[in-house]
Amino acid sequence: MAMWKQAPGLTRAAFVWVVGFGVLATVWYVAEVIRDPGGVAGGLLSAAVVAAIVLLTLVVLRLPDASGRILDGAVVVVVALAVLGAFTSVTTGWGPGTAVAAFVVAVPIAFLGLREPRHAAILLLVAGVAPLLERVGRALSQGEGPVLHGIGGSAGAVALPLIVGGVLFLLAGRVDRRML
């Protein structure tokens, strides 16, 4: 893969971090939904998440000129889910929707980061903060415990690795710019 060969070491490290997390998060999610709700619903949820990751990654690989804008739109969807989840109970019935959406976009963003580390950094930071903002918003608007309640759950488990990946890509972008 040409993108990998041309990417500096810190960019590669950020890529491996985010993709490694994405693989682990996907395996965890599939195991969870196979158990609960299980059956056809669990199989369909699993297939939908894996298909979304694969399709968005293929977009980044096959349509490099449009992929940044497409991933911008995908992250806007993650933020919209966070806002919706913060002020309504619409998303609470189907699990940690914003956290799942955030890790779904993470792997394709990592592939974008091999070419555009600064753009990937911003997208990962926004996607990583979204589940945290949803939890804080829900605590404030719906009285779901203390403001930081739930940050140690799915929201925090997804947010921290994405934010770290975003910081790594941000540093990689700064180092890459200095080398030019």
N, CA and C of each residue as an Amber inpcrd file, in Angstrom:
protein
   540
   0.8450000  -1.1630000   0.0000000   0.0000000   0.0000000   0.0000000
   0.8970000   1.2350000   0.0000000   0.7220000   2.0730000  -0.9930000
   1.5720000   3.2520000  -1.1540000   1.4190000   4.2360000   0.0000000
   0.1970000   4.3770000   0.5130000  -0.0240000   5.3220000   1.6150000
   0.8320000   4.9450000   2.8220000   0.9160000   3.6680000   3.1130000
   1.6800000   3.2010000   4.2690000   3.1680000   3.4870000   4.0780000
   3.6790000   3.2010000   2.8860000   5.1040000   3.3880000   2.6150000
   5.5190000   4.8480000   2.6840000   4.6360000   5.7410000   2.3080000
   4.9580000   7.1650000   2.2920000   4.7340000   7.8450000   3.6410000
   4.0140000   7.1930000   4.5340000   3.6750000   7.8150000   5.8200000
   4.8750000   7.7910000   6.7660000   5.1290000   8.9020000   7.4810000
   6.1960000   8.9220000   8.4910000   5.8600000   7.9960000   9.6660000
   6.8660000   7.7250000  10.4900000   6.7100000   6.7900000  11.6000000
   5.6110000   7.1430000  12.5790000   5.4850000   8.4160000  12.9760000
   4.4510000   8.8070000  13.9410000   3.0610000   8.6530000  13.3390000
   2.9360000   8.9120000  12.0610000   1.6540000   8.7120000  11.3830000
   1.2880000   7.2310000  11.3840000   2.2690000   6.3850000  11.1300000
   2.0280000   4.9400000  11.1660000   1.6250000   4.4850000  12.5660000
   2.2830000   5.0390000  13.5880000   1.9440000   4.6810000  14.9710000
   0.5080000   5.0850000  15.2840000   0.1060000   6.2780000  14.8660000
  -1.2700000   6.7230000  15.0900000  -2.2500000   5.8060000  14.3790000
  -1.9160000   5.4340000  13.1460000  -2.7630000   4.5270000  12.3700000
  -2.9420000   3.1910000  13.0880000  -1.8330000   2.6090000  13.5300000
  -1.8920000   1.3070000  14.2130000  -2.7080000   1.4160000  15.5010000
  -2.5290000   2.5140000  16.2330000  -3.2900000   2.7270000  17.4760000
  -4.7940000   2.7310000  17.1940000  -5.2140000   3.5310000  16.2180000
  -6.6480000   3.6900000  15.9450000  -7.2300000   2.4150000  15.3390000
  -6.5320000   1.8150000  14.4000000  -7.0540000   0.5870000  13.7840000
  -7.0840000  -0.5440000  14.8090000  -6.0440000  -0.6450000  15.6330000
  -6.0510000  -1.6690000  16.6850000  -7.2370000  -1.5030000  17.6150000
  -7.4940000  -0.2620000  18.0390000  -8.6610000  -0.0120000  18.8770000
  -9.9410000  -0.3550000  18.1220000 -10.0210000   0.0430000  16.8630000
 -11.2250000  -0.2290000  16.0780000 -11.5240000  -1.7130000  15.9610000
 -10.4870000  -2.5100000  15.7650000 -10.6760000  -3.9650000  15.6810000
 -11.1640000  -4.5120000  17.0280000 -10.5150000  -4.0970000  18.1050000
 -10.9450000  -4.5690000  19.4350000 -12.3630000  -4.1240000  19.7590000
 -12.6880000  -2.8770000  19.4470000 -14.0370000  -2.3680000  19.7270000
 -15.0820000  -3.1170000  18.9050000 -14.7500000  -3.4260000  17.6690000
 -15.6900000  -4.1540000  16.8220000 -15.9200000  -5.5620000  17.3510000
 -14.8530000  -6.2450000  17.7340000 -14.9970000  -7.5950000  18.2970000
 -15.8400000  -7.5470000  19.5740000 -15.5670000  -6.5710000  20.4350000
 -16.3420000  -6.4160000  21.6680000 -17.8090000  -6.1760000  21.3510000
 -18.0900000  -5.2540000  20.4130000 -19.4660000  -4.9260000  20.0720000
 -20.2030000  -6.1410000  19.5170000 -19.5710000  -6.8450000  18.5990000
 -20.2070000  -8.0290000  18.0140000 -20.5070000  -9.0580000  19.0990000
 -19.5660000  -9.2910000  19.9980000 -19.8020000 -10.2380000  21.0910000
 -20.9710000  -9.7950000  21.9640000 -21.0660000  -8.5050000  22.2360000
 -22.1510000  -7.9830000  23.0670000 -23.5110000  -8.1410000  22.3970000
 -23.6200000  -7.7610000  21.1240000 -24.9370000  -7.8250000  20.4870000
 -25.3350000  -9.2430000  20.0950000 -24.3760000 -10.1310000  19.9590000
 -24.7230000 -11.5330000  19.7360000 -25.3560000 -12.1090000  21.0090000
 -24.8750000 -11.5980000  22.1560000 -25.4240000 -12.0300000  23.4490000
 -26.7380000 -11.3250000  23.7570000 -26.7820000 -10.0220000  23.5660000
 -27.9730000  -9.2370000  23.8850000 -28.0980000  -8.0940000  22.8960000
 -28.9780000  -8.1270000  21.9450000 -30.2510000  -8.8140000  21.9220000
 -30.1910000 -10.2360000  21.3780000 -29.1010000 -10.6040000  20.7170000
 -28.9620000 -11.9600000  20.2050000 -29.8330000 -12.1990000  18.9800000
 -29.8200000 -13.4180000  18.5220000 -30.6520000 -13.8220000  17.4000000
 -30.4190000 -13.0210000  16.1360000 -31.4900000 -12.8430000  15.3890000
 -31.4250000 -12.1230000  14.1230000 -31.0450000 -10.6600000  14.3530000
 -31.6100000 -10.0410000  15.3860000 -31.3150000  -8.6320000  15.6630000
 -29.8210000  -8.4410000  15.9390000 -29.2360000  -9.3160000  16.7470000
 -27.8100000  -9.2250000  17.0370000 -26.9660000  -9.4300000  15.7970000
 -27.3610000 -10.3750000  14.9630000 -26.6470000 -10.6190000  13.7160000
 -26.7310000  -9.4350000  12.7720000 -27.9110000  -8.8210000  12.6770000
 -28.0790000  -7.6600000  11.8040000 -27.3000000  -6.4450000  12.3140000
 -27.3160000  -6.2210000  13.6240000 -26.5410000  -5.1130000  14.1890000
 -25.0490000  -5.3200000  13.9430000 -24.5850000  -6.5390000  14.1550000
 -23.1720000  -6.8510000  13.9180000 -22.8070000  -6.6160000  12.4580000
 -23.6320000  -7.1190000  11.5680000 -23.3650000  -6.9740000  10.1380000
 -23.3820000  -5.5000000   9.7290000 -24.2960000  -4.7290000  10.2920000
 -24.3910000  -3.3090000   9.9440000 -23.1340000  -2.5600000  10.3620000
 -22.6290000  -2.8300000  11.5560000 -21.4310000  -2.1440000  12.0410000
 -20.2150000  -2.5260000  11.1950000 -20.0280000  -3.7950000  10.9590000
 -18.8810000  -4.2460000  10.1540000 -18.9890000  -3.7040000   8.7310000
 -20.1890000  -3.7480000   8.1470000 -20.3720000  -3.2360000   6.7820000
 -20.0710000  -1.7380000   6.7110000 -20.5020000  -0.9870000   7.7090000
 -20.2490000   0.4620000   7.7100000 -18.7500000   0.7500000   7.7730000
 -18.0300000   0.0220000   8.6150000 -16.5830000   0.2190000   8.7240000
 -15.9000000  -0.1150000   7.3950000 -16.2660000  -1.2500000   6.8280000
 -15.6470000  -1.6860000   5.5720000 -15.9840000  -0.7230000   4.4340000
 -17.2390000  -0.3240000   4.3170000 -17.6370000   0.5690000   3.2210000
 -16.9670000   1.9310000   3.3250000 -16.9370000   2.5110000   4.5230000
 -16.2720000   3.8040000   4.6790000 -14.7700000   3.6990000   4.4130000
 -14.1710000   2.5850000   4.8190000 -12.7460000   2.3910000   4.5520000
 -12.4980000   2.2560000   3.0500000 -13.3540000   1.5340000   2.3600000
 -13.2170000   1.4150000   0.9040000 -13.3750000   2.7640000   0.2120000
 -14.2620000   3.6050000   0.7290000 -14.4150000   4.9510000   0.1720000
 -13.0980000   5.7170000   0.2880000 -12.4610000   5.6250000   1.4550000
 -11.1900000   6.3310000   1.6550000 -10.1300000   5.8030000   0.6950000
 -10.1010000   4.5000000   0.4950000  -9.0820000   3.9020000  -0.3600000
  -9.3570000   4.1230000  -1.8510000 -10.6280000   4.0860000  -2.2300000
 -10.9790000   4.1480000  -3.6580000 -11.2930000   5.5600000  -4.1590000
 -11.7460000   6.4350000  -3.2720000 -12.1270000   7.7930000  -3.6620000
 -11.3700000   8.8070000  -2.8140000 -10.0570000   8.8660000  -2.9670000
  -9.2670000   9.7200000  -2.0780000  -9.6440000  11.2020000  -2.1270000
 -10.0630000  11.6840000  -3.2800000 -10.4020000  13.1080000  -3.3860000
 -11.6890000  13.4540000  -2.6360000 -12.6340000  12.5380000  -2.6000000
 -13.9150000  12.7960000  -1.9400000 -13.9580000  12.2830000  -0.5040000
 -13.0030000  11.4550000  -0.1250000 -13.1010000  10.7720000   1.1750000
 -13.0870000  11.7190000   2.3650000 -12.3270000  12.7970000   2.2970000
 -12.2960000  13.7390000   3.4080000 -13.6580000  14.3480000   3.6650000
 -14.3360000  14.7650000   2.6010000 -15.6750000  15.3530000   2.7420000
 -16.6830000  14.3170000   3.2210000 -16.5670000  13.1000000   2.7460000
 -17.4900000  12.0450000   3.1650000 -17.3020000  11.7450000   4.6530000
 -16.0530000  11.6670000   5.1000000 -15.8040000  11.4300000   6.5220000
 -16.1910000  12.6320000   7.3740000 -16.0590000  13.8480000   6.8250000
 -16.5790000  15.0270000   7.5300000 -18.0670000  14.8380000   7.8000000
 -18.7930000  14.4020000   6.7850000 -20.2310000  14.1600000   6.9330000
 -20.5350000  13.0610000   7.9350000 -19.7260000  12.0000000   7.9200000
 -19.9310000  10.9070000   8.8690000 -19.7320000  11.3800000  10.3070000
 -18.7450000  12.2370000  10.5220000 -18.5000000  12.7630000  11.8700000
 -19.6200000  13.7240000  12.2750000 -20.1740000  14.4560000  11.3260000
 -21.3340000  15.2980000  11.6260000 -22.4940000  14.4300000  12.1090000
 -22.6690000  13.2580000  11.5240000 -23.7130000  12.3260000  11.9730000
 -23.4330000  11.8840000  13.4200000 -22.1810000  11.6040000  13.7440000
 -21.8170000  11.2210000  15.1170000 -22.1710000  12.3500000  16.0810000
 -21.8380000  13.5770000  15.7170000 -22.1490000  14.7350000  16.5680000
 -23.6620000  14.9130000  16.6830000 -24.3850000  14.7370000  15.5860000
 -25.8480000  14.8520000  15.6280000 -26.4500000  13.8060000  16.5650000
 -25.9270000  12.5810000  16.5180000 -26.3940000  11.5440000  17.4530000
 -26.1110000  11.9440000  18.8930000 -24.9580000  12.5480000  19.1290000
 -24.6070000  12.9840000  20.4770000 -25.5640000  14.0580000  20.9700000
 -25.8690000  15.0250000  20.1250000 -26.7980000  16.0930000  20.5110000
 -28.1860000  15.5050000  20.7400000 -28.6220000  14.6490000  19.8400000
 -29.9260000  13.9980000  19.9920000 -29.9810000  13.1940000  21.2840000
 -28.9300000  12.4400000  21.5480000 -28.8790000  11.6260000  22.7620000
 -28.7640000  12.4480000  24.0330000 -28.1730000  13.6290000  23.9380000
 -28.0030000  14.4770000  25.1190000 -29.3120000  15.0910000  25.5800000
 -30.2080000  15.3650000  24.6530000 -31.4210000  16.1050000  25.0120000
 -32.7090000  15.3210000  24.8380000 -32.6200000  14.0900000  24.3430000
 -33.8070000  13.2450000  24.2030000 -33.4420000  11.8340000  24.6380000
 -34.4350000  11.0070000  24.7450000 -34.1600000   9.6050000  25.0770000
 -34.2710000   8.7190000  23.8430000 -34.2480000   9.3220000  22.6610000
 -34.4040000   8.5780000  21.4140000 -33.3150000   7.5230000  21.2450000
 -32.0670000   7.8640000  21.5300000 -30.9780000   6.9270000  21.2690000
 -30.7040000   5.9760000  22.4290000 -31.3120000   6.1730000  23.5870000
 -30.9790000   5.3240000  24.7300000 -31.5570000   3.9210000  24.6310000
 -32.5490000   3.7100000  23.7900000 -33.1660000   2.3960000  23.6920000
 -32.3410000   1.3790000  22.9340000 -31.3210000   1.8070000  22.1970000
 -30.5530000   0.8530000  21.3980000 -29.0810000   0.8630000  21.7550000
 -28.8030000   1.1120000  23.0020000 -27.4290000   1.0200000  23.4810000
 -26.6600000   2.3080000  23.2940000 -25.3430000   2.2170000  23.4320000
 -24.5010000   3.4100000  23.3360000 -24.2930000   3.8250000  21.8790000
 -25.3490000   4.3450000  21.2660000 -25.3350000   4.6470000  19.8380000
 -24.2370000   5.5810000  19.4020000 -24.0280000   6.6520000  20.1660000
 -22.9930000   7.6060000  19.7810000 -21.6110000   6.9720000  19.8990000
 -21.3880000   6.2020000  20.9420000 -20.0900000   5.5400000  21.1080000
 -19.8370000   4.5560000  19.9710000 -20.8570000   3.8100000  19.5850000
 -20.7080000   2.8650000  18.4770000 -20.4400000   3.6120000  17.1770000
 -21.2010000   4.6640000  16.9190000 -20.9860000   5.4510000  15.6970000
 -19.5800000   6.0450000  15.6690000 -19.0840000   6.4610000  16.8240000
 -17.7370000   7.0430000  16.8860000 -16.6740000   6.0130000  16.5340000
 -16.7880000   4.7910000  17.0490000 -15.7390000   3.8180000  16.7000000
 -15.9070000   3.2930000  15.2820000 -17.1210000   3.3760000  14.7320000
 -17.3220000   2.9650000  13.3390000 -16.5550000   3.8790000  12.3910000
 -16.5410000   5.1790000  12.6660000 -15.8340000   6.1020000  11.7670000
 -14.3300000   6.1300000  12.0230000 -13.8820000   5.5950000  13.1400000
 -12.4680000   5.7030000  13.5230000 -11.5250000   5.0010000  12.5390000
 -11.8350000   3.7910000  12.1500000 -10.9260000   3.0510000  11.2540000
 -10.8120000   3.7460000   9.8940000 -11.9130000   4.1370000   9.2570000
 -11.7570000   4.8740000   7.9980000 -10.9760000   6.1790000   8.1720000
 -11.1760000   6.8640000   9.2940000 -10.4270000   8.0980000   9.5460000
  -8.9360000   7.7930000   9.6620000  -8.5850000   6.6650000  10.2610000
  -7.1700000   6.2820000  10.3610000  -6.5550000   6.1120000   8.9760000
  -7.2990000   5.5270000   8.0530000  -6.7910000   5.3890000   6.6870000
  -6.6190000   6.7620000   6.0370000  -7.5540000   7.6600000   6.2820000
  -7.4030000   9.0370000   5.8000000  -6.1450000   9.6660000   6.3980000
  -5.8710000   9.3460000   7.6600000  -4.7250000   9.9080000   8.3600000
  -3.3850000   9.5500000   7.7470000  -3.3140000   8.4520000   7.0260000
  -2.0590000   8.1150000   6.3500000  -1.7100000   9.1540000   5.2910000
  -2.7320000   9.7780000   4.7150000  -2.5340000  10.8250000   3.6980000
  -2.6410000  12.2250000   4.2830000  -3.6070000  12.4130000   5.1720000
  -3.9170000  13.7310000   5.7170000  -3.9950000  13.6610000   7.2480000
  -2.8530000  13.6000000   7.9180000  -2.8770000  13.4010000   9.3660000
  -3.5770000  14.5190000  10.1440000  -3.4460000  15.7500000   9.7140000
  -4.0930000  16.8420000  10.4470000  -5.6080000  16.7750000  10.3200000
  -6.1030000  16.4700000   9.1340000  -7.5410000  16.3250000   8.9280000
  -8.0740000  15.1660000   9.7720000  -7.3600000  14.0510000   9.7460000
  -7.7650000  12.8870000  10.5510000  -7.7530000  13.2210000  12.0320000
  -6.7820000  13.9960000  12.4680000  -6.6930000  14.3780000  13.8780000
  -7.9390000  15.1250000  14.3100000  -8.3420000  16.0920000  13.5330000
  -9.5340000  16.8820000  13.8840000 -10.7680000  15.9900000  13.9260000
 -10.9190000  15.1260000  12.9260000 -12.0900000  14.2410000  12.8930000
 -12.1050000  13.2870000  14.0840000 -10.9510000  12.7210000  14.4260000
 -10.8910000  11.8050000  15.5720000 -11.1730000  12.5300000  16.8820000
 -10.6530000  13.7320000  17.0340000 -10.9050000  14.4860000  18.2630000
 -12.3910000  14.8150000  18.4090000 -13.0290000  15.2350000  17.3310000
 -14.4660000  15.5420000  17.3840000 -15.2690000  14.2730000  17.6510000
 -14.9600000  13.1950000  16.9280000 -15.6870000  11.9340000  17.1360000
 -15.4550000  11.3930000  18.5430000 -14.2520000  11.5870000  19.0790000
 -13.9520000  11.1040000  20.4230000 -14.6510000  11.8890000  21.5100000
 -14.7930000  13.1850000  21.3160000 -15.4330000  14.0280000  22.3300000
 -16.9610000  13.8630000  22.3020000 -17.5200000  13.5100000  21.1570000
 -18.9790000  13.4210000  21.0070000 -19.6580000  12.5230000  22.0540000
 -19.1940000  11.2820000  22.2960000 -19.8650000  10.4610000  23.3110000
 -19.7800000  11.0670000  24.7160000 -18.6820000  11.7590000  25.0000000
 -18.5440000  12.4020000  26.3160000 -19.5390000  13.5430000  26.4560000
 -19.6620000  14.3350000  25.4100000 -20.6140000  15.4430000  25.4490000
 -22.0510000  14.9390000  25.5710000 -22.3400000  13.8150000  24.9190000
 -23.6790000  13.2280000  25.0490000 -23.9680000  12.8770000  26.5020000
 -23.0070000  12.2360000  27.1630000 -23.2130000  11.8310000  28.5620000
 -23.3640000  13.0430000  29.4740000 -22.5430000  14.0560000  29.2800000
 -22.6420000  15.2720000  30.0910000 -23.9800000  15.9590000  29.8190000
 -24.3550000  16.0640000  28.5610000 -25.6340000  16.6710000  28.2070000
 -26.8100000  15.9310000  28.7940000 -26.7530000  14.6130000  28.7670000
 -27.8380000  13.8080000  29.3360000 -27.9160000  14.0120000  30.8520000
 -26.7700000  14.0920000  31.4910000 -26.7630000  14.3170000  32.9420000
 -27.3750000  15.6680000  33.2740000 -27.0710000  16.6770000  32.4800000
 -27.5880000  18.0240000  32.7410000 -29.0490000  18.1680000  32.3410000
 -29.4350000  17.6190000  31.1990000 -30.7940000  17.8300000  30.6920000
 -31.8210000  16.8480000  31.2500000 -31.3910000  15.6360000  31.5590000
 -32.3410000  14.6180000  31.9900000 -32.0930000  14.1550000  33.4150000
 -31.1310000  14.7610000  34.0760000 -30.8670000  14.4170000  35.4670000
 -30.3680000  13.0030000  35.6780000 -29.6100000  12.4730000  34.7200000
 -29.0770000  11.1100000  34.8530000 -27.8090000  11.1160000  35.6850000
 -27.9580000  11.3050000  36.9790000 -26.8290000  11.2390000  37.8960000
 -25.9190000  12.4430000  37.7870000 -24.7470000  12.3580000  38.4140000
 -23.7840000  13.4640000  38.3670000 -23.3320000  13.7360000  36.9330000
 -22.7860000  14.9080000  36.6990000 -22.3910000  15.3220000  35.3520000
 -21.4260000  14.3200000  34.7220000 -20.5110000  13.7810000  35.4780000
 -19.5320000  12.8410000  34.9220000 -20.0030000  11.3840000  34.9610000
 -21.2470000  11.1540000  35.3410000 -21.8030000   9.7970000  35.3910000
 -21.7730000   9.1770000  33.9850000 -21.3060000   7.9850000  33.8960000
 -21.3000000   7.2680000  32.6270000 -20.0580000   7.4690000  31.7860000
 -19.1940000   8.3970000  32.1800000 -17.9910000   8.6470000  31.3810000
 -17.0520000   7.4460000  31.4620000 -17.1350000   6.6890000  32.5270000
 -16.3050000   5.4990000  32.6350000 -16.8740000   4.3260000  31.8760000
 -18.0820000   4.4590000  31.3420000 -18.7160000   3.3880000  30.5790000
 -18.2910000   3.4120000  29.1230000 -19.2250000   3.0990000  28.2520000
 -18.9430000   3.0340000  26.8160000 -18.4320000   4.3620000  26.2690000
 -18.9960000   5.4650000  26.7640000 -18.5800000   6.7800000  26.2700000
 -17.0840000   6.9940000  26.5030000 -16.6340000   6.7410000  27.7060000
 -15.2160000   6.9200000  28.0250000 -14.3330000   5.8860000  27.3530000
 -14.8420000   4.6550000  27.2540000 -14.0550000   3.5830000  26.6480000
 -13.7950000   3.8290000  25.1690000 -14.6910000   4.5410000  24.5170000
 -14.4860000   4.8840000  23.1070000 -13.7580000   6.2190000  22.9810000
 -14.1260000   7.1690000  23.8270000 -13.5640000   8.5230000  23.7080000
 -12.0560000   8.5530000  23.9040000 -11.5710000   7.9210000  24.9500000
 -10.1430000   8.0190000  25.2700000  -9.2450000   7.5280000  24.1380000
  -9.4560000   6.3310000  23.5870000  -8.5830000   5.8930000  22.4870000
  -8.6820000   6.7830000  21.2430000  -9.8860000   7.2990000  20.9540000
 -10.0180000   8.1660000  19.7810000  -9.3140000   9.5000000  20.0030000
  -9.4250000  10.0350000  21.2040000  -8.7480000  11.2930000  21.5030000
  -7.2320000  11.1010000  21.4530000  -6.7400000   9.9980000  22.0100000
  -5.2960000   9.7090000  21.9360000  -4.8680000   9.5720000  20.4750000
  -5.6480000   8.8620000  19.6760000  -5.3400000   8.7360000  18.2540000
  -5.3460000  10.0860000  17.5550000  -6.3140000  10.9340000  17.9110000
  -6.3620000  12.2760000  17.3360000  -5.1390000  13.0890000  17.6850000
  -4.7030000  12.9970000  18.9380000  -3.4980000  13.7240000  19.3640000
  -2.2680000  13.1880000  18.6190000  -2.1800000  11.8730000  18.4620000
  -1.0500000  11.2950000  17.7330000  -1.0250000  11.7760000  16.2810000
  -2.1920000  11.7820000  15.6240000  -2.2390000  12.2740000  14.2460000
  -1.9430000  13.7720000  14.1880000  -2.3840000  14.5190000  15.1930000
  -2.0920000  15.9470000  15.2350000  -0.5900000  16.1850000  15.3380000
   0.0580000  15.4390000  16.2260000   1.5150000  15.5380000  16.3460000
   2.2030000  15.1030000  15.0560000   1.7010000  14.0440000  14.4470000
   2.2810000  13.5710000  13.1900000   2.1500000  14.6280000  12.1050000
   1.0170000  15.3110000  12.0620000   0.8150000  16.3640000  11.0790000
   1.7530000  17.5420000  11.2940000   2.0130000  17.8580000  12.5650000
   2.9350000  18.9580000  12.8720000   4.3730000  18.5740000  12.5010000
   4.7620000  17.3550000  12.8230000   6.1000000  16.8940000  12.4810000
   6.2490000  16.8320000  10.9600000   5.2320000  16.3310000  10.2760000
   5.2610000  16.2070000   8.8220000   5.3920000  17.5840000   8.1820000
   4.6920000  18.5870000   8.7040000   4.7650000  19.9300000   8.1500000
   6.1410000  20.5420000   8.3500000   6.7670000  20.2630000   9.4850000
   8.0930000  20.8000000   9.7480000   9.1420000  20.2140000   8.8240000
   8.8980000  18.9860000   8.3730000   9.8720000  18.3160000   7.5110000
   9.8160000  18.8340000   6.0780000   8.7360000  19.5200000   5.7140000
   8.6090000  20.0270000   4.3420000   9.4830000  21.2090000   4.0790000
